[in-house]
GROMACS .gro file of C-alpha atoms in nm:
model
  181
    1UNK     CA    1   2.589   2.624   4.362
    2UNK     CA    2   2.726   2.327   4.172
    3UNK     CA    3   2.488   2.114   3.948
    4UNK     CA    4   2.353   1.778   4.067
    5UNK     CA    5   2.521   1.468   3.936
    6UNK     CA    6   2.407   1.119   3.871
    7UNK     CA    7   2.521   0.795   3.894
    8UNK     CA    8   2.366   0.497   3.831
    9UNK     CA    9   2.358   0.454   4.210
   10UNK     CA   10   2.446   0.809   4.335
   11UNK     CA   11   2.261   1.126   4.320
   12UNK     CA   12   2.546   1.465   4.446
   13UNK     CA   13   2.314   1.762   4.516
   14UNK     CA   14   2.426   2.049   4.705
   15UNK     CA   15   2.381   2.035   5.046
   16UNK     CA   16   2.069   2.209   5.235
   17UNK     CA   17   2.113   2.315   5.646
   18UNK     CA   18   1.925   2.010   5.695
   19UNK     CA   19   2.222   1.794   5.642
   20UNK     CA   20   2.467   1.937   5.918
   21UNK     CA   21   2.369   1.653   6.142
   22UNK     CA   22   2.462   1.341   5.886
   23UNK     CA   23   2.779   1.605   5.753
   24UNK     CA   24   2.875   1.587   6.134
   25UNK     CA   25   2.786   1.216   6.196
   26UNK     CA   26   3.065   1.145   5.872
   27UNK     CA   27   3.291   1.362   5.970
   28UNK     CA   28   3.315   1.285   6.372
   29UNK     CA   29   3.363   0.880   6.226
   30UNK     CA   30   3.742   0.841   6.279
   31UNK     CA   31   3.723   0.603   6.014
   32UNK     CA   32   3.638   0.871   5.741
   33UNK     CA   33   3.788   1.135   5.949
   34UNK     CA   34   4.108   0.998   5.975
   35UNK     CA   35   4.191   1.003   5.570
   36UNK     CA   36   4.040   1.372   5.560
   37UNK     CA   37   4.281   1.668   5.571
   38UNK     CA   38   4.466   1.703   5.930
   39UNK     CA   39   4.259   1.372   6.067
   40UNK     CA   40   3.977   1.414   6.331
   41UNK     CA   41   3.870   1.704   6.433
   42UNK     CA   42   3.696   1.821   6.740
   43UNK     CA   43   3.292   1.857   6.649
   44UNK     CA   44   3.250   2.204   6.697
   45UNK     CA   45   3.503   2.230   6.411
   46UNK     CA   46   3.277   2.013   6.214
   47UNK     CA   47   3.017   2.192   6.276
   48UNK     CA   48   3.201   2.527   6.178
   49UNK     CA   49   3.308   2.389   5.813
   50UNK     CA   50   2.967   2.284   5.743
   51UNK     CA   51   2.857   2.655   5.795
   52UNK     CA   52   3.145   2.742   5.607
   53UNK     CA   53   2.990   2.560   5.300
   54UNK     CA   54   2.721   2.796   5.277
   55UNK     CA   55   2.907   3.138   5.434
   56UNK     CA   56   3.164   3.100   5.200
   57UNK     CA   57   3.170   2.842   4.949
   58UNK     CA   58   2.849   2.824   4.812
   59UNK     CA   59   2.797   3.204   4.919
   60UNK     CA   60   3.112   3.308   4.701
   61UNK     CA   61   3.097   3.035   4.442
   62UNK     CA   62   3.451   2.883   4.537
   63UNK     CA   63   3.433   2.555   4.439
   64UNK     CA   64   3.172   2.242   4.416
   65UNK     CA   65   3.097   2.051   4.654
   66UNK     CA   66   2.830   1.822   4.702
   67UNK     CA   67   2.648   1.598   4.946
   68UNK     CA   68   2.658   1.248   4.822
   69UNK     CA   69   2.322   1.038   4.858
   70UNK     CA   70   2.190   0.695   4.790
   71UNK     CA   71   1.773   0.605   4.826
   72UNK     CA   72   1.763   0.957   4.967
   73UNK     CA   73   2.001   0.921   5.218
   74UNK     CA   74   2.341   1.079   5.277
   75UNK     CA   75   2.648   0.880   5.242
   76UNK     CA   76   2.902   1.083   5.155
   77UNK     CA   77   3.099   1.389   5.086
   78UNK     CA   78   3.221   1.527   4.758
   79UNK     CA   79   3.443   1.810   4.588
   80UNK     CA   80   3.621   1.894   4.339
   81UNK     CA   81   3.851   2.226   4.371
   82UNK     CA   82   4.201   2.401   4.266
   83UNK     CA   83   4.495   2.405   4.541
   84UNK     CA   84   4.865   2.504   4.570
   85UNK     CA   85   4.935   2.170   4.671
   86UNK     CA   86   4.850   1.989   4.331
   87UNK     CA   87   4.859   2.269   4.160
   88UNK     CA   88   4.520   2.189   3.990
   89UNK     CA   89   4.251   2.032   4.037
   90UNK     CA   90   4.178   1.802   4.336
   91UNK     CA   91   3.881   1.579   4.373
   92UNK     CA   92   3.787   1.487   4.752
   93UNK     CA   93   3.545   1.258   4.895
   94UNK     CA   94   3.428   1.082   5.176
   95UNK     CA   95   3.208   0.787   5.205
   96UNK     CA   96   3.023   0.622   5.496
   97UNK     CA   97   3.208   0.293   5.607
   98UNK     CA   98   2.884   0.150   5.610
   99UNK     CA   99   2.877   0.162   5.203
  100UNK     CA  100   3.239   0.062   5.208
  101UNK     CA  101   3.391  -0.230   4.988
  102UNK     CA  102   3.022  -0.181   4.741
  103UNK     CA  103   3.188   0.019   4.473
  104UNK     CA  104   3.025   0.327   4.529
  105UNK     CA  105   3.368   0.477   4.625
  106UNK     CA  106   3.442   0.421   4.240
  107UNK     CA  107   3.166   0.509   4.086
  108UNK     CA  108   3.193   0.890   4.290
  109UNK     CA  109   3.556   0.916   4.233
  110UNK     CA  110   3.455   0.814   3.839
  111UNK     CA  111   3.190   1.066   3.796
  112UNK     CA  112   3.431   1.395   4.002
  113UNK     CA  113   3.664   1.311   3.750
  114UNK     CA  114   3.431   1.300   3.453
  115UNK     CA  115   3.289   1.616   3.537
  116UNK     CA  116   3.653   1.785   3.618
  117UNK     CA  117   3.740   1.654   3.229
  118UNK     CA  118   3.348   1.717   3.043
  119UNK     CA  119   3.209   2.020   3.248
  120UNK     CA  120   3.524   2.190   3.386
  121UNK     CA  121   3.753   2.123   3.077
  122UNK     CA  122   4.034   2.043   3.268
  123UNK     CA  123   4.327   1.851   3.102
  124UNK     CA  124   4.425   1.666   3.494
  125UNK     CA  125   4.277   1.586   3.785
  126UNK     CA  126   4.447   1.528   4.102
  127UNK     CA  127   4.359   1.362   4.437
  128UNK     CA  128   4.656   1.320   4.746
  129UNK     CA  129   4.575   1.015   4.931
  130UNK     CA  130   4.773   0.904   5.273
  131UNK     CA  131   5.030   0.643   5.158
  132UNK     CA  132   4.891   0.373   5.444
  133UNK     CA  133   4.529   0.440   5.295
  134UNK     CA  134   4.561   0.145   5.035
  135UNK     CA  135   4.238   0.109   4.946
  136UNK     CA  136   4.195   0.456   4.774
  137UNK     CA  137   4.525   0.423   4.652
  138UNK     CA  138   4.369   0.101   4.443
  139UNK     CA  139   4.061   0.236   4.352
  140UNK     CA  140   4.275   0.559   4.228
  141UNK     CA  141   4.501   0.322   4.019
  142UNK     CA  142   4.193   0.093   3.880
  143UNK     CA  143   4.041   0.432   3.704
  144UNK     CA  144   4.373   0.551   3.555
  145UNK     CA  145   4.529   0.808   3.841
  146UNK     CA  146   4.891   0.738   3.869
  147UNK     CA  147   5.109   0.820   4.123
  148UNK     CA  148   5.372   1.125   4.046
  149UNK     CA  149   5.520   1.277   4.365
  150UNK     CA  150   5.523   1.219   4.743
  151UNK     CA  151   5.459   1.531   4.987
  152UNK     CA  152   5.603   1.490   5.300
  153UNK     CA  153   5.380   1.621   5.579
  154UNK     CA  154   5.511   1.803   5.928
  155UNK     CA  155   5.466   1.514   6.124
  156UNK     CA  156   5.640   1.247   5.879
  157UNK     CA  157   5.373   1.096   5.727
  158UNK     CA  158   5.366   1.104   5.306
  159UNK     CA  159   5.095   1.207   5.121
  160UNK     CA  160   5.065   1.090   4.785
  161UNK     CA  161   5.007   1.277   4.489
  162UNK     CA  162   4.796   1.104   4.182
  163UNK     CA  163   4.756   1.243   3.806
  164UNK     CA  164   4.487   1.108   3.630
  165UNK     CA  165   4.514   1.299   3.259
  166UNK     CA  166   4.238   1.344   3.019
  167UNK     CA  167   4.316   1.174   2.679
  168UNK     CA  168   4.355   1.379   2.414
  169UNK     CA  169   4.218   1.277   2.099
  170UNK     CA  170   4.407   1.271   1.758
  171UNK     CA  171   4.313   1.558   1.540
  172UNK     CA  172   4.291   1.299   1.275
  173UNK     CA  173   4.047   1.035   1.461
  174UNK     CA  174   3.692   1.035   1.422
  175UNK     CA  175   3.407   0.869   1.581
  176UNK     CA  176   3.297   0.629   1.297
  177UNK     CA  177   3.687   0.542   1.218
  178UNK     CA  178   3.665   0.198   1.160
  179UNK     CA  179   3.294   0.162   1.065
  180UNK     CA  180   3.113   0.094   0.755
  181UNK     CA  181   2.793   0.315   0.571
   0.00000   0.00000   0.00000
């Protein structure tokens, strides 16, 4: 099970069976649905991944994933997890439309990267965003992804591939550099 995470607006807590109905109710939105993997999917399918999530995932500790709440409420999906197609590390999430354009989108994609860098110790993290989906393309490029490669998928459409790499520091820095006793 992953740990829970905090923002200063966000709690991420694994999810509990009592979620499948708001995990559904995200998913079946073809505004969410239609940046997520293939695009919308029939409900039963929804319904089948969100079993999945506690079958296999959580069952066979495969990767974190989280669902993403505000005032108790869920609002959004999260994960963080290796694939072929990166080749790494890829953060994934999903937020209600009704939270859209509050920042909340940057504050989760901020704190799946911090924990890829601090608790995972990875040196990237990657996220593939559909190239029409400009808005997570900015939000990407405001909290230092860039873009590297384009995938192109079977029906045409490109995917694109962002890098955001942890800094490394100089062996020579130090924290109180620059200040006086």
């Amino acid at each position: 099970m992953p740990p829970a995470l905090r923002t200063p607006r966000l709690l991420l807590t694994p999810y509990t069976p009592d979620d499948e109905e708001d995990f559904v109710a995200l998913f079946q939105d073809t505004r969410v649905s239609r940046w997520m993997g293939d695009g919308p999917s029939p409900e039963a399918d929804d319904r089948a991944l969100f079993g999945r999530i506690f079958s296999k995932v959580y069952a066979r500790d495969l990767f974190d994933v989280w669902a993403v709440r505000r005032d108790g409420r869920l609002i959004g999906h999260a994960e963080i997890k290796r694939t072929d197609e990166v080749d790494g590390h890829e953060i994934v999430y999903a937020l209600s439309p009704a939270v859209w354009g509050s920042g909340l989108g940057t504050e989760l994609a901020e704190a799946l990267v911090a924990y890829g860098f601090g608790t995972l110790v990875l040196g990237e993290v990657h996220a593939t965003v559909a190239v029409e989906n400009e808005a997570s393309l900015r939000l990407l490029g405001r909290i230092g992804f860039v873009h590297v490669r384009d995938i192109e998928e079977d029906d045409g459409g490109l995917t694109r591939v962002l890098t955001a790499s942890r800094t490394p520091r100089s062996a020579t820095s130090s924290p109180l550099r620059g200040r006086r006793p």
